[in-house]
Amino acid sequence: MYRFKKLLHVPTIKHTLAHHQTPALSLLARHLSTAAPPALGPTKPDQKPRMVVLGSGWGACRLMKEIDTKQYDIVCVSPRNHMVFTPLLASTCVGTLEFRSVAEPIGRIQPAISREPGSFFFLANCSAVDTQKHEVHCRTVTDGVQNLDPWDFKVSYDKLVIASGSEASTFGIKGVKEHAIFLREVHHAQEIRRKLLLNLMLSDVPGVSEEEKCRLLHVVVVGGGPTGVEFSGELSDFIMRDVRQGYAHVKDYIHVTLIEANEILSSFDDRLRTYATSHLTKAGVRLVRGIVKEVHPQKIVLTDGTDVPYGLLVWSTGVGPSPFVQALDLPKAPGGRIGVDEWLRVPSVPDVFSVGDCCGYLESTGKHVLPSLAQVAERQGKYMAHLLNVIGKAGGGRANAAQQIELGEPFVYKHLGSMATVGSYKALVDLRQSKEAKGVSMAGFVSWFIWRSAYLTRLVSWRNRLYVAVNWGTTFIFGRDINRI
C-alpha cells in the first residue's frame, strides 16, 4: 500500500520538476512524463480477489454494504466520497434540511474500505475499461491546477461492477449546461441555495428596477417529474413561511413557474396528478405546458416563441447515459445504456457486471429497460452482492474463474410504488405496481406523514436519521435557515 501511494505521487514530482530548468532535472521530468502510469496490479494467490466498483450511488453503495468482505477486497472509484439520499435533496435547497443530513460517507457504508489493507477508495473518474487485461483506467479528481494536477493510474480487477449512474438529459437544447442548475448532487443544491438567497438580497438593494426585481425573483423549474414537483413544493413552502417574514419588502415579487411538456407526475394515478396540479396552483406555483427551445443567461425561449425571464433556472427533465458509458466498448441496451442479461452480467465480457441507471436489459432478453429510479438501483445492488457472494464462496472470485458456477435465480424487479411531496404538509402516495394495476393511491396529510416516515427509515444510517429528524423538528419550530453561507 505504501509503495502504491508513493507511485500515485509521481505526477506531483513531475509537476514540481517542470518548474526547475537545470538540464538534469529537465531530463528526469521528460522521463517521468513518458513513464507508464502507476497501477494497483493484479491480486496475488495469497490475497483475496479484488472487486472494483465504479460509482457511489444507490446501486454501488447497497452492493458495497452487503458484500462479504471475507471473500473480496473492495476498491471503489468515484468522483465523490459519499452517497447522496436524493429523495430529500430538494429539501436542502431551502434550508429544511442541512446538506450533511443527506450525505453518507462511503467509509461508513462499508468500513472495510477504511480498515482493510487491500481495500481502497479512490477519488477519481474512470476513463476506460480494458476487459482483456482486467483493468480500469482512472484519472484523479482534484480542485484544479492551482492546487494539484490530476494524474492517471490503473486498477486491476477480478470482478468489476459498473455502477456509474447517469447524467441529466438536456436533449441537446442550446444553453442548458451553461445556464441551468441540475438537482442531482449536494453541490447542485448548495449552488441553488446560494443563488436563490443572493437574488433575494440583491432585489432589495436601492436602484433595482421593478422589471429586474421580478426577473431576479422568478424561479423557473423545467421538468414535471417527482424531483421538479418536490422542489417546487418545497420552494412554495419556503416563500409562504419564511420569505414573507425575512424579506418582507420583496415578498410580492418572488414566484415559481413549473414548465412541463406533457402532464406533471406522468407515472402517478390520474386522480393524484389532478390533486398535485390543484395544490401547486393554490400554493402560487404557475404551471406552464411547453417545450424549451433554447436557454439564455436571463431568459428561456419556448418553441411557441414565448420568452420566460428567470433569476434561477432548475433543470429536472430526466436522465440519460453519460459520455463515459456511451464510449465504453460494451454491448448496449436500447437508449445507449450498458447491456446486461437477466443476472446483470455484461455478455461476452467475463467478470463484468452493471447495476443502476447506467445499465439496461439487452433486447435479446425480451425484457423492458427498467426505469431510472433509486429503488431499482438499490435492489439491483442488493441482488449483485448476493450473486457475487455466491460466486466467491464457490471459488469463482478470481478473474476468469466463474464460468462453470451456477448463479441461481435471475434478477426480478417488483415496483414498490412512488411517493412525492407537494408542500404544505401534503404528499402523494401511489403503491400500485403499474399505472394499469389496482392498489392503494392516496393524497393529503396522511400521505405526507407516510412519505416522511418511509424516507426516514430508508436513510442509510442512524446518524443521518437523527440529523434529519432534528432538522425537521427545528424547522417546524423555528422556521428555515435563511443565512447565505
GROMACS .gro file of C-alpha atoms in nm:
model
  485
    1MET     CA    1   0.000   0.000   0.000
    2TYR     CA    2   0.286   0.238   0.086
    3ARG     CA    3   0.455   0.173  -0.248
    4PHE     CA    4   0.128   0.235  -0.433
    5LYS     CA    5   0.077   0.566  -0.255
    6LYS     CA    6   0.429   0.669  -0.349
    7LEU     CA    7   0.358   0.581  -0.711
    8LEU     CA    8   0.047   0.796  -0.711
    9HIS     CA    9   0.261   1.099  -0.620
   10VAL     CA   10   0.483   1.064  -0.930
   11PRO     CA   11   0.289   1.325  -1.133
   12THR     CA   12   0.322   1.571  -0.845
   13ILE     CA   13   0.700   1.522  -0.854
   14LYS     CA   14   0.694   1.568  -1.230
   15HIS     CA   15   0.495   1.889  -1.191
   16THR     CA   16   0.749   2.021  -0.937
   17LEU     CA   17   1.049   1.929  -1.155
   18ALA     CA   18   0.897   2.106  -1.453
   19HIS     CA   19   0.950   2.438  -1.275
   20HIS     CA   20   1.329   2.385  -1.240
   21GLN     CA   21   1.526   2.435  -1.559
   22THR     CA   22   1.855   2.257  -1.484
   23PRO     CA   23   1.947   2.005  -1.759
   24ALA     CA   24   1.947   1.706  -1.522
   25LEU     CA   25   1.608   1.786  -1.375
   26SER     CA   26   1.460   1.859  -1.719
   27LEU     CA   27   1.579   1.519  -1.839
   28LEU     CA   28   1.423   1.348  -1.536
   29ALA     CA   29   1.095   1.535  -1.587
   30ARG     CA   30   1.081   1.417  -1.950
   31HIS     CA   31   1.145   1.061  -1.835
   32LEU     CA   32   0.860   1.077  -1.582
   33SER     CA   33   0.625   1.220  -1.842
   34THR     CA   34   0.680   0.917  -2.066
   35ALA     CA   35   0.677   0.656  -1.788
   36ALA     CA   36   0.385   0.415  -1.756
   37PRO     CA   37   0.109   0.538  -1.520
   38PRO     CA   38   0.113   0.394  -1.167
   39ALA     CA   39  -0.109   0.094  -1.106
   40LEU     CA   40  -0.267  -0.125  -0.843
   41GLY     CA   41  -0.162  -0.452  -1.002
   42PRO     CA   42  -0.332  -0.792  -1.022
   43THR     CA   43  -0.402  -0.974  -0.697
   44LYS     CA   44  -0.161  -1.245  -0.584
   45PRO     CA   45  -0.261  -1.602  -0.488
   46ASP     CA   46  -0.228  -1.525  -0.115
   47GLN     CA   47  -0.458  -1.221  -0.147
   48LYS     CA   48  -0.836  -1.205  -0.162
   49PRO     CA   49  -0.993  -1.145  -0.506
   50ARG     CA   50  -1.045  -0.776  -0.581
   51MET     CA   51  -1.387  -0.636  -0.665
   52VAL     CA   52  -1.375  -0.291  -0.827
   53VAL     CA   53  -1.690  -0.079  -0.806
   54LEU     CA   54  -1.727   0.225  -1.031
   55GLY     CA   55  -1.962   0.474  -0.864
   56SER     CA   56  -2.105   0.564  -0.525
   57GLY     CA   57  -2.477   0.587  -0.595
   58TRP     CA   58  -2.768   0.377  -0.473
   59GLY     CA   59  -2.670   0.057  -0.652
   60ALA     CA   60  -2.298   0.079  -0.576
   61CYS     CA   61  -2.346   0.160  -0.208
   62ARG     CA   62  -2.605  -0.113  -0.148
   63LEU     CA   63  -2.367  -0.358  -0.316
   64MET     CA   64  -2.072  -0.249  -0.101
   65LYS     CA   65  -2.283  -0.263   0.214
   66GLU     CA   66  -2.398  -0.620   0.150
   67ILE     CA   67  -2.082  -0.772   0.003
   68ASP     CA   68  -1.893  -1.033   0.206
   69THR     CA   69  -1.557  -0.873   0.281
   70LYS     CA   70  -1.419  -1.214   0.381
   71GLN     CA   71  -1.448  -1.312   0.015
   72TYR     CA   72  -1.337  -0.990  -0.156
   73ASP     CA   73  -1.123  -0.682  -0.120
   74ILE     CA   74  -1.320  -0.378  -0.234
   75VAL     CA   75  -1.191  -0.088  -0.441
   76CYS     CA   76  -1.440   0.193  -0.503
   77VAL     CA   77  -1.362   0.451  -0.773
   78SER     CA   78  -1.589   0.756  -0.770
   79PRO     CA   79  -1.567   1.136  -0.809
   80ARG     CA   80  -1.743   1.176  -0.472
   81ASN     CA   81  -1.667   1.008  -0.139
   82HIS     CA   82  -2.027   0.983  -0.022
   83MET     CA   83  -2.372   0.861  -0.120
   84VAL     CA   84  -2.650   1.118  -0.167
   85PHE     CA   85  -3.000   1.039  -0.043
   86THR     CA   86  -3.155   1.202  -0.349
   87PRO     CA   87  -3.526   1.193  -0.244
   88LEU     CA   88  -3.452   1.455   0.025
   89LEU     CA   89  -3.208   1.665  -0.177
   90ALA     CA   90  -3.473   1.923  -0.271
   91SER     CA   91  -3.530   1.993   0.100
   92THR     CA   92  -3.170   2.108   0.143
   93CYS     CA   93  -3.206   2.383  -0.119
   94VAL     CA   94  -3.439   2.589   0.101
   95GLY     CA   95  -3.296   2.504   0.444
   96THR     CA   96  -3.547   2.242   0.554
   97LEU     CA   97  -3.253   2.002   0.593
   98GLU     CA   98  -2.879   2.052   0.631
   99PHE     CA   99  -2.663   1.925   0.347
  100ARG     CA  100  -2.475   1.671   0.561
  101SER     CA  101  -2.808   1.513   0.656
  102VAL     CA  102  -2.849   1.365   0.306
  103ALA     CA  103  -2.487   1.254   0.254
  104GLU     CA  104  -2.339   0.931   0.391
  105PRO     CA  105  -1.959   0.872   0.369
  106ILE     CA  106  -1.851   0.561   0.179
  107GLY     CA  107  -1.629   0.459   0.469
  108ARG     CA  108  -1.932   0.437   0.698
  109ILE     CA  109  -2.133   0.236   0.447
  110GLN     CA  110  -1.852  -0.019   0.409
  111PRO     CA  111  -1.594   0.013   0.691
  112ALA     CA  112  -1.358  -0.234   0.520
  113ILE     CA  113  -1.264   0.039   0.271
  114SER     CA  114  -1.113   0.239   0.557
  115ARG     CA  115  -0.968  -0.050   0.757
  116GLU     CA  116  -0.868  -0.345   0.540
  117PRO     CA  117  -0.518  -0.330   0.384
  118GLY     CA  118  -0.639  -0.447   0.042
  119SER     CA  119  -0.949  -0.225   0.018
  120PHE     CA  120  -0.941   0.135  -0.102
  121PHE     CA  121  -1.147   0.433  -0.204
  122PHE     CA  122  -1.002   0.640  -0.490
  123LEU     CA  123  -1.139   0.988  -0.562
  124ALA     CA  124  -1.126   0.958  -0.938
  125ASN     CA  125  -1.320   0.918  -1.261
  126CYS     CA  126  -1.290   0.604  -1.469
  127SER     CA  127  -1.186   0.695  -1.822
  128ALA     CA  128  -1.168   0.349  -1.983
  129VAL     CA  129  -1.212  -0.023  -1.917
  130ASP     CA  130  -0.971  -0.280  -2.061
  131THR     CA  131  -1.162  -0.607  -2.040
  132GLN     CA  132  -0.876  -0.803  -2.197
  133LYS     CA  133  -0.627  -0.705  -1.927
  134HIS     CA  134  -0.889  -0.689  -1.650
  135GLU     CA  135  -0.808  -0.331  -1.553
  136VAL     CA  136  -0.971   0.010  -1.538
  137HIS     CA  137  -0.801   0.337  -1.632
  138CYS     CA  138  -0.870   0.625  -1.395
  139ARG     CA  139  -0.792   0.992  -1.352
  140THR     CA  140  -0.791   1.161  -1.014
  141VAL     CA  141  -1.040   1.434  -0.925
  142THR     CA  142  -0.869   1.744  -0.789
  143ASP     CA  143  -0.965   2.105  -0.724
  144GLY     CA  144  -0.785   2.223  -1.035
  145VAL     CA  145  -0.433   2.303  -1.144
  146GLN     CA  146  -0.394   2.574  -0.881
  147ASN     CA  147  -0.389   2.304  -0.614
  148LEU     CA  148  -0.283   1.977  -0.773
  149ASP     CA  149  -0.266   1.848  -1.127
  150PRO     CA  150  -0.478   1.536  -1.192
  151TRP     CA  151  -0.292   1.220  -1.289
  152ASP     CA  152  -0.375   0.884  -1.441
  153PHE     CA  153  -0.348   0.541  -1.283
  154LYS     CA  154  -0.473   0.187  -1.338
  155VAL     CA  155  -0.651  -0.062  -1.115
  156SER     CA  156  -0.662  -0.434  -1.192
  157TYR     CA  157  -0.979  -0.624  -1.104
  158ASP     CA  158  -1.101  -0.978  -1.060
  159LYS     CA  159  -1.464  -0.869  -1.067
  160LEU     CA  160  -1.584  -0.533  -1.200
  161VAL     CA  161  -1.922  -0.375  -1.125
  162ILE     CA  162  -2.004  -0.064  -1.328
  163ALA     CA  163  -2.249   0.149  -1.129
  164SER     CA  164  -2.154   0.493  -1.257
  165GLY     CA  165  -2.511   0.620  -1.283
  166SER     CA  166  -2.639   0.861  -1.545
  167GLU     CA  167  -2.642   1.230  -1.621
  168ALA     CA  168  -2.918   1.486  -1.662
  169SER     CA  169  -3.077   1.492  -2.006
  170THR     CA  170  -3.058   1.823  -2.191
  171PHE     CA  171  -3.195   1.689  -2.523
  172GLY     CA  172  -2.930   1.893  -2.700
  173ILE     CA  173  -3.101   2.222  -2.611
  174LYS     CA  174  -2.864   2.513  -2.651
  175GLY     CA  175  -2.760   2.688  -2.331
  176VAL     CA  176  -2.886   2.435  -2.076
  177LYS     CA  177  -2.547   2.320  -1.949
  178GLU     CA  178  -2.415   2.676  -1.934
  179HIS     CA  179  -2.705   2.845  -1.753
  180ALA     CA  180  -2.926   2.586  -1.578
  181ILE     CA  181  -2.860   2.411  -1.248
  182PHE     CA  182  -2.933   2.039  -1.216
  183LEU     CA  183  -3.056   1.890  -0.890
  184ARG     CA  184  -2.861   1.565  -0.863
  185GLU     CA  185  -2.570   1.629  -0.627
  186VAL     CA  186  -2.515   1.811  -0.298
  187HIS     CA  187  -2.311   2.081  -0.472
  188HIS     CA  188  -2.608   2.143  -0.704
  189ALA     CA  189  -2.834   2.201  -0.403
  190GLN     CA  190  -2.571   2.432  -0.250
  191GLU     CA  191  -2.549   2.632  -0.571
  192ILE     CA  192  -2.928   2.663  -0.592
  193ARG     CA  193  -2.948   2.782  -0.233
  194ARG     CA  194  -2.668   3.039  -0.272
  195LYS     CA  195  -2.815   3.181  -0.592
  196LEU     CA  196  -3.170   3.191  -0.452
  197LEU     CA  197  -3.064   3.383  -0.140
  198LEU     CA  198  -2.831   3.608  -0.340
  199ASN     CA  199  -3.117   3.708  -0.570
  200LEU     CA  200  -3.342   3.775  -0.271
  201MET     CA  201  -3.085   4.011  -0.118
  202LEU     CA  202  -2.992   4.183  -0.444
  203SER     CA  203  -3.355   4.255  -0.526
  204ASP     CA  204  -3.386   4.457  -0.204
  205VAL     CA  205  -3.099   4.693  -0.293
  206PRO     CA  206  -3.193   5.051  -0.395
  207GLY     CA  207  -3.174   5.118  -0.767
  208VAL     CA  208  -3.308   4.781  -0.884
  209SER     CA  209  -3.590   4.837  -1.134
  210GLU     CA  210  -3.929   4.671  -1.097
  211GLU     CA  211  -3.865   4.464  -1.410
  212GLU     CA  212  -3.525   4.345  -1.287
  213LYS     CA  213  -3.666   4.269  -0.943
  214CYS     CA  214  -3.934   4.047  -1.099
  215ARG     CA  215  -3.670   3.867  -1.307
  216LEU     CA  216  -3.430   3.810  -1.016
  217LEU     CA  217  -3.708   3.661  -0.804
  218HIS     CA  218  -3.854   3.440  -1.075
  219VAL     CA  219  -3.758   3.074  -1.022
  220VAL     CA  220  -3.822   2.853  -1.325
  221VAL     CA  221  -3.828   2.474  -1.288
  222VAL     CA  222  -3.818   2.272  -1.611
  223GLY     CA  223  -3.948   1.917  -1.574
  224GLY     CA  224  -4.265   1.797  -1.404
  225GLY     CA  225  -4.136   1.470  -1.263
  226PRO     CA  226  -4.110   1.393  -0.889
  227THR     CA  227  -3.790   1.597  -0.847
  228GLY     CA  228  -3.930   1.906  -1.019
  229VAL     CA  229  -4.262   1.886  -0.834
  230GLU     CA  230  -4.099   1.829  -0.495
  231PHE     CA  231  -3.860   2.120  -0.543
  232SER     CA  232  -4.149   2.345  -0.649
  233GLY     CA  233  -4.347   2.237  -0.342
  234GLU     CA  234  -4.054   2.296  -0.106
  235LEU     CA  235  -3.990   2.635  -0.265
  236SER     CA  236  -4.352   2.744  -0.234
  237ASP     CA  237  -4.341   2.648   0.135
  238PHE     CA  238  -4.021   2.849   0.177
  239ILE     CA  239  -4.182   3.152   0.013
  240MET     CA  240  -4.503   3.140   0.216
  241ARG     CA  241  -4.349   3.064   0.555
  242ASP     CA  242  -4.002   3.222   0.552
  243VAL     CA  243  -3.953   3.472   0.269
  244ARG     CA  244  -4.262   3.668   0.367
  245GLN     CA  245  -4.108   3.721   0.712
  246GLY     CA  246  -3.739   3.756   0.631
  247TYR     CA  247  -3.776   3.952   0.307
  248ALA     CA  248  -4.098   4.145   0.355
  249HIS     CA  249  -4.003   4.417   0.105
  250VAL     CA  250  -3.985   4.175  -0.186
  251LYS     CA  251  -4.235   3.909  -0.080
  252ASP     CA  252  -4.482   4.001  -0.354
  253TYR     CA  253  -4.225   3.970  -0.633
  254ILE     CA  254  -4.098   3.616  -0.585
  255HIS     CA  255  -4.281   3.346  -0.775
  256VAL     CA  256  -4.227   2.998  -0.920
  257THR     CA  257  -4.303   2.862  -1.267
  258LEU     CA  258  -4.301   2.490  -1.345
  259ILE     CA  259  -4.268   2.407  -1.716
  260GLU     CA  260  -4.357   2.058  -1.842
  261ALA     CA  261  -4.407   1.935  -2.197
  262ASN     CA  262  -4.682   1.689  -2.103
  263GLU     CA  263  -4.854   1.605  -1.773
  264ILE     CA  264  -4.677   1.652  -1.441
  265LEU     CA  265  -4.607   1.330  -1.247
  266SER     CA  266  -4.699   1.119  -1.550
  267SER     CA  267  -4.628   0.790  -1.368
  268PHE     CA  268  -4.887   0.863  -1.096
  269ASP     CA  269  -5.260   0.794  -1.084
  270ASP     CA  270  -5.476   1.049  -1.272
  271ARG     CA  271  -5.654   1.148  -0.951
  272LEU     CA  272  -5.320   1.216  -0.780
  273ARG     CA  273  -5.197   1.424  -1.073
  274THR     CA  274  -5.513   1.636  -1.055
  275TYR     CA  275  -5.463   1.682  -0.680
  276ALA     CA  276  -5.098   1.784  -0.729
  277THR     CA  277  -5.190   2.032  -1.002
  278SER     CA  278  -5.460   2.191  -0.788
  279HIS     CA  279  -5.243   2.208  -0.476
  280LEU     CA  280  -4.941   2.358  -0.650
  281THR     CA  281  -5.160   2.619  -0.821
  282LYS     CA  282  -5.313   2.721  -0.489
  283ALA     CA  283  -4.963   2.746  -0.341
  284GLY     CA  284  -4.870   3.002  -0.607
  285VAL     CA  285  -4.680   2.779  -0.849
  286ARG     CA  286  -4.756   2.870  -1.210
  287LEU     CA  287  -4.787   2.560  -1.431
  288VAL     CA  288  -4.696   2.603  -1.796
  289ARG     CA  289  -4.722   2.335  -2.062
  290GLY     CA  290  -4.449   2.396  -2.315
  291ILE     CA  291  -4.119   2.284  -2.465
  292VAL     CA  292  -3.796   2.476  -2.417
  293LYS     CA  293  -3.628   2.575  -2.742
  294GLU     CA  294  -3.314   2.741  -2.604
  295VAL     CA  295  -3.174   2.888  -2.285
  296HIS     CA  296  -3.014   3.231  -2.249
  297PRO     CA  297  -2.838   3.380  -1.943
  298GLN     CA  298  -3.150   3.562  -1.822
  299LYS     CA  299  -3.438   3.402  -2.011
  300ILE     CA  300  -3.556   3.083  -2.175
  301VAL     CA  301  -3.736   3.066  -2.509
  302LEU     CA  302  -4.020   2.818  -2.566
  303THR     CA  303  -4.098   2.658  -2.901
  304ASP     CA  304  -4.406   2.881  -2.937
  305GLY     CA  305  -4.182   3.189  -2.921
  306THR     CA  306  -4.263   3.284  -2.560
  307ASP     CA  307  -3.980   3.442  -2.360
  308VAL     CA  308  -3.964   3.349  -1.991
  309PRO     CA  309  -3.722   3.566  -1.787
  310TYR     CA  310  -3.567   3.400  -1.484
  311GLY     CA  311  -3.328   3.464  -1.198
  312LEU     CA  312  -3.280   3.096  -1.115
  313LEU     CA  313  -3.330   2.804  -1.355
  314VAL     CA  314  -3.350   2.447  -1.222
  315TRP     CA  315  -3.342   2.170  -1.485
  316SER     CA  316  -3.506   1.838  -1.399
  317THR     CA  317  -3.613   1.659  -1.718
  318GLY     CA  318  -3.493   1.304  -1.660
  319VAL     CA  319  -3.161   1.129  -1.714
  320GLY     CA  320  -2.965   0.952  -1.987
  321PRO     CA  321  -2.638   0.763  -2.030
  322SER     CA  322  -2.320   0.954  -1.953
  323PRO     CA  323  -2.043   1.009  -2.212
  324PHE     CA  324  -1.832   0.752  -2.023
  325VAL     CA  325  -2.099   0.485  -2.063
  326GLN     CA  326  -2.157   0.575  -2.427
  327ALA     CA  327  -1.785   0.548  -2.501
  328LEU     CA  328  -1.741   0.202  -2.348
  329ASP     CA  329  -1.683  -0.076  -2.598
  330LEU     CA  330  -1.951  -0.295  -2.442
  331PRO     CA  331  -2.289  -0.427  -2.563
  332LYS     CA  332  -2.557  -0.161  -2.542
  333ALA     CA  333  -2.923  -0.177  -2.444
  334PRO     CA  334  -3.190   0.041  -2.609
  335GLY     CA  335  -3.123   0.403  -2.518
  336GLY     CA  336  -2.746   0.365  -2.502
  337ARG     CA  337  -2.713   0.205  -2.159
  338ILE     CA  338  -2.475  -0.085  -2.089
  339GLY     CA  339  -2.650  -0.404  -2.198
  340VAL     CA  340  -2.692  -0.677  -1.934
  341ASP     CA  341  -2.857  -1.016  -1.917
  342GLU     CA  342  -3.103  -1.150  -1.656
  343TRP     CA  343  -2.820  -1.184  -1.400
  344LEU     CA  344  -2.694  -0.829  -1.463
  345ARG     CA  345  -2.383  -0.961  -1.635
  346VAL     CA  346  -2.237  -0.792  -1.942
  347PRO     CA  347  -2.250  -1.072  -2.204
  348SER     CA  348  -1.936  -1.181  -2.388
  349VAL     CA  349  -1.719  -0.993  -2.135
  350PRO     CA  350  -1.601  -1.207  -1.842
  351ASP     CA  351  -1.622  -1.079  -1.484
  352VAL     CA  352  -1.801  -0.752  -1.572
  353PHE     CA  353  -2.142  -0.664  -1.421
  354SER     CA  354  -2.352  -0.349  -1.413
  355VAL     CA  355  -2.627  -0.209  -1.190
  356GLY     CA  356  -2.829   0.111  -1.165
  357ASP     CA  357  -2.912   0.383  -1.416
  358CYS     CA  358  -2.614   0.305  -1.640
  359CYS     CA  359  -2.743  -0.040  -1.743
  360GLY     CA  360  -3.046  -0.191  -1.911
  361TYR     CA  361  -3.163  -0.527  -2.039
  362LEU     CA  362  -3.046  -0.629  -2.384
  363GLU     CA  363  -3.317  -0.677  -2.645
  364SER     CA  364  -3.230  -1.047  -2.662
  365THR     CA  365  -3.360  -1.093  -2.305
  366GLY     CA  366  -3.711  -0.985  -2.407
  367LYS     CA  367  -3.736  -0.758  -2.104
  368HIS     CA  368  -3.808  -0.387  -2.090
  369VAL     CA  369  -3.542  -0.144  -1.972
  370LEU     CA  370  -3.615  -0.063  -1.608
  371PRO     CA  371  -3.687   0.297  -1.504
  372SER     CA  372  -3.411   0.517  -1.363
  373LEU     CA  373  -3.526   0.502  -1.002
  374ALA     CA  374  -3.337   0.478  -0.674
  375GLN     CA  375  -3.534   0.171  -0.572
  376VAL     CA  376  -3.434  -0.010  -0.893
  377ALA     CA  377  -3.064   0.061  -0.838
  378GLU     CA  378  -3.081  -0.031  -0.470
  379ARG     CA  379  -3.249  -0.365  -0.537
  380GLN     CA  380  -3.003  -0.442  -0.814
  381GLY     CA  381  -2.715  -0.362  -0.579
  382LYS     CA  382  -2.853  -0.599  -0.316
  383TYR     CA  383  -2.901  -0.873  -0.574
  384MET     CA  384  -2.549  -0.821  -0.712
  385ALA     CA  385  -2.397  -0.850  -0.365
  386HIS     CA  386  -2.577  -1.182  -0.313
  387LEU     CA  387  -2.468  -1.306  -0.657
  388LEU     CA  388  -2.101  -1.217  -0.604
  389ASN     CA  389  -2.107  -1.366  -0.254
  390VAL     CA  390  -2.232  -1.695  -0.403
  391ILE     CA  391  -1.961  -1.682  -0.670
  392GLY     CA  392  -1.693  -1.608  -0.411
  393LYS     CA  393  -1.795  -1.890  -0.178
  394ALA     CA  394  -1.796  -2.131  -0.472
  395GLY     CA  395  -1.435  -2.040  -0.550
  396GLY     CA  396  -1.507  -1.822  -0.851
  397GLY     CA  397  -1.388  -1.490  -0.714
  398ARG     CA  398  -1.069  -1.484  -0.920
  399ALA     CA  399  -1.059  -1.346  -1.271
  400ASN     CA  400  -1.194  -1.591  -1.534
  401ALA     CA  401  -1.287  -1.843  -1.263
  402ALA     CA  402  -1.667  -1.825  -1.255
  403GLN     CA  403  -1.768  -1.973  -1.592
  404GLN     CA  404  -1.898  -2.303  -1.455
  405ILE     CA  405  -2.066  -2.172  -1.138
  406GLU     CA  406  -2.443  -2.196  -1.104
  407LEU     CA  407  -2.575  -1.841  -1.050
  408GLY     CA  408  -2.924  -1.924  -0.923
  409GLU     CA  409  -3.235  -1.715  -0.985
  410PRO     CA  410  -3.210  -1.413  -1.219
  411PHE     CA  411  -3.289  -1.062  -1.101
  412VAL     CA  412  -3.661  -0.978  -1.079
  413TYR     CA  413  -3.784  -0.626  -1.008
  414LYS     CA  414  -4.119  -0.552  -0.846
  415HIS     CA  415  -4.219  -0.189  -0.820
  416LEU     CA  416  -4.292  -0.082  -0.461
  417GLY     CA  417  -4.476   0.235  -0.557
  418SER     CA  418  -4.399   0.605  -0.582
  419MET     CA  419  -4.421   0.899  -0.342
  420ALA     CA  420  -4.380   1.275  -0.381
  421THR     CA  421  -4.440   1.574  -0.157
  422VAL     CA  422  -4.617   1.882  -0.294
  423GLY     CA  423  -4.559   2.113   0.004
  424SER     CA  424  -4.777   2.244   0.290
  425TYR     CA  425  -4.769   1.907   0.469
  426LYS     CA  426  -4.928   1.733   0.171
  427ALA     CA  427  -4.793   1.445  -0.037
  428LEU     CA  428  -4.890   1.175  -0.286
  429VAL     CA  429  -4.854   0.802  -0.227
  430ASP     CA  430  -4.910   0.561  -0.516
  431LEU     CA  431  -4.843   0.198  -0.417
  432ARG     CA  432  -4.959   0.036  -0.741
  433GLN     CA  433  -4.706  -0.177  -0.930
  434SER     CA  434  -4.805  -0.009  -1.258
  435LYS     CA  435  -5.048   0.252  -1.389
  436GLU     CA  436  -5.288  -0.020  -1.500
  437ALA     CA  437  -5.273  -0.223  -1.176
  438LYS     CA  438  -5.501  -0.184  -0.879
  439GLY     CA  439  -5.370  -0.075  -0.544
  440VAL     CA  440  -5.353   0.198  -0.284
  441SER     CA  441  -5.322   0.558  -0.403
  442MET     CA  442  -5.384   0.849  -0.170
  443ALA     CA  443  -5.305   1.216  -0.117
  444GLY     CA  444  -5.308   1.466   0.170
  445PHE     CA  445  -5.166   1.495   0.520
  446VAL     CA  446  -5.167   1.120   0.591
  447SER     CA  447  -4.971   1.065   0.270
  448TRP     CA  448  -4.724   1.332   0.380
  449PHE     CA  449  -4.675   1.151   0.713
  450ILE     CA  450  -4.621   0.822   0.527
  451TRP     CA  451  -4.375   0.996   0.292
  452ARG     CA  452  -4.166   1.133   0.576
  453SER     CA  453  -4.177   0.809   0.775
  454ALA     CA  454  -4.075   0.599   0.475
  455TYR     CA  455  -3.779   0.819   0.385
  456LEU     CA  456  -3.668   0.846   0.747
  457THR     CA  457  -3.646   0.467   0.770
  458ARG     CA  458  -3.475   0.436   0.430
  459LEU     CA  459  -3.181   0.658   0.527
  460VAL     CA  460  -2.858   0.460   0.532
  461SER     CA  461  -2.751   0.516   0.893
  462TRP     CA  462  -2.890   0.605   1.235
  463ARG     CA  463  -2.660   0.907   1.224
  464ASN     CA  464  -2.843   1.053   0.925
  465ARG     CA  465  -3.183   0.956   1.063
  466LEU     CA  466  -3.106   1.156   1.375
  467TYR     CA  467  -2.981   1.451   1.167
  468VAL     CA  468  -3.295   1.453   0.953
  469ALA     CA  469  -3.535   1.414   1.248
  470VAL     CA  470  -3.364   1.701   1.433
  471ASN     CA  471  -3.365   1.920   1.120
  472TRP     CA  472  -3.736   1.859   1.065
  473GLY     CA  473  -3.809   1.942   1.429
  474THR     CA  474  -3.607   2.266   1.437
  475THR     CA  475  -3.753   2.379   1.104
  476PHE     CA  476  -4.107   2.321   1.232
  477ILE     CA  477  -4.040   2.523   1.548
  478PHE     CA  478  -3.804   2.798   1.430
  479GLY     CA  479  -3.851   2.803   1.053
  480ARG     CA  480  -3.593   2.753   0.782
  481ASP     CA  481  -3.242   2.892   0.796
  482ILE     CA  482  -3.208   3.188   0.557
  483ASN     CA  483  -2.835   3.253   0.608
  484ARG     CA  484  -2.626   3.266   0.291
  485ILE     CA  485  -2.310   3.082   0.395
   0.00000   0.00000   0.00000
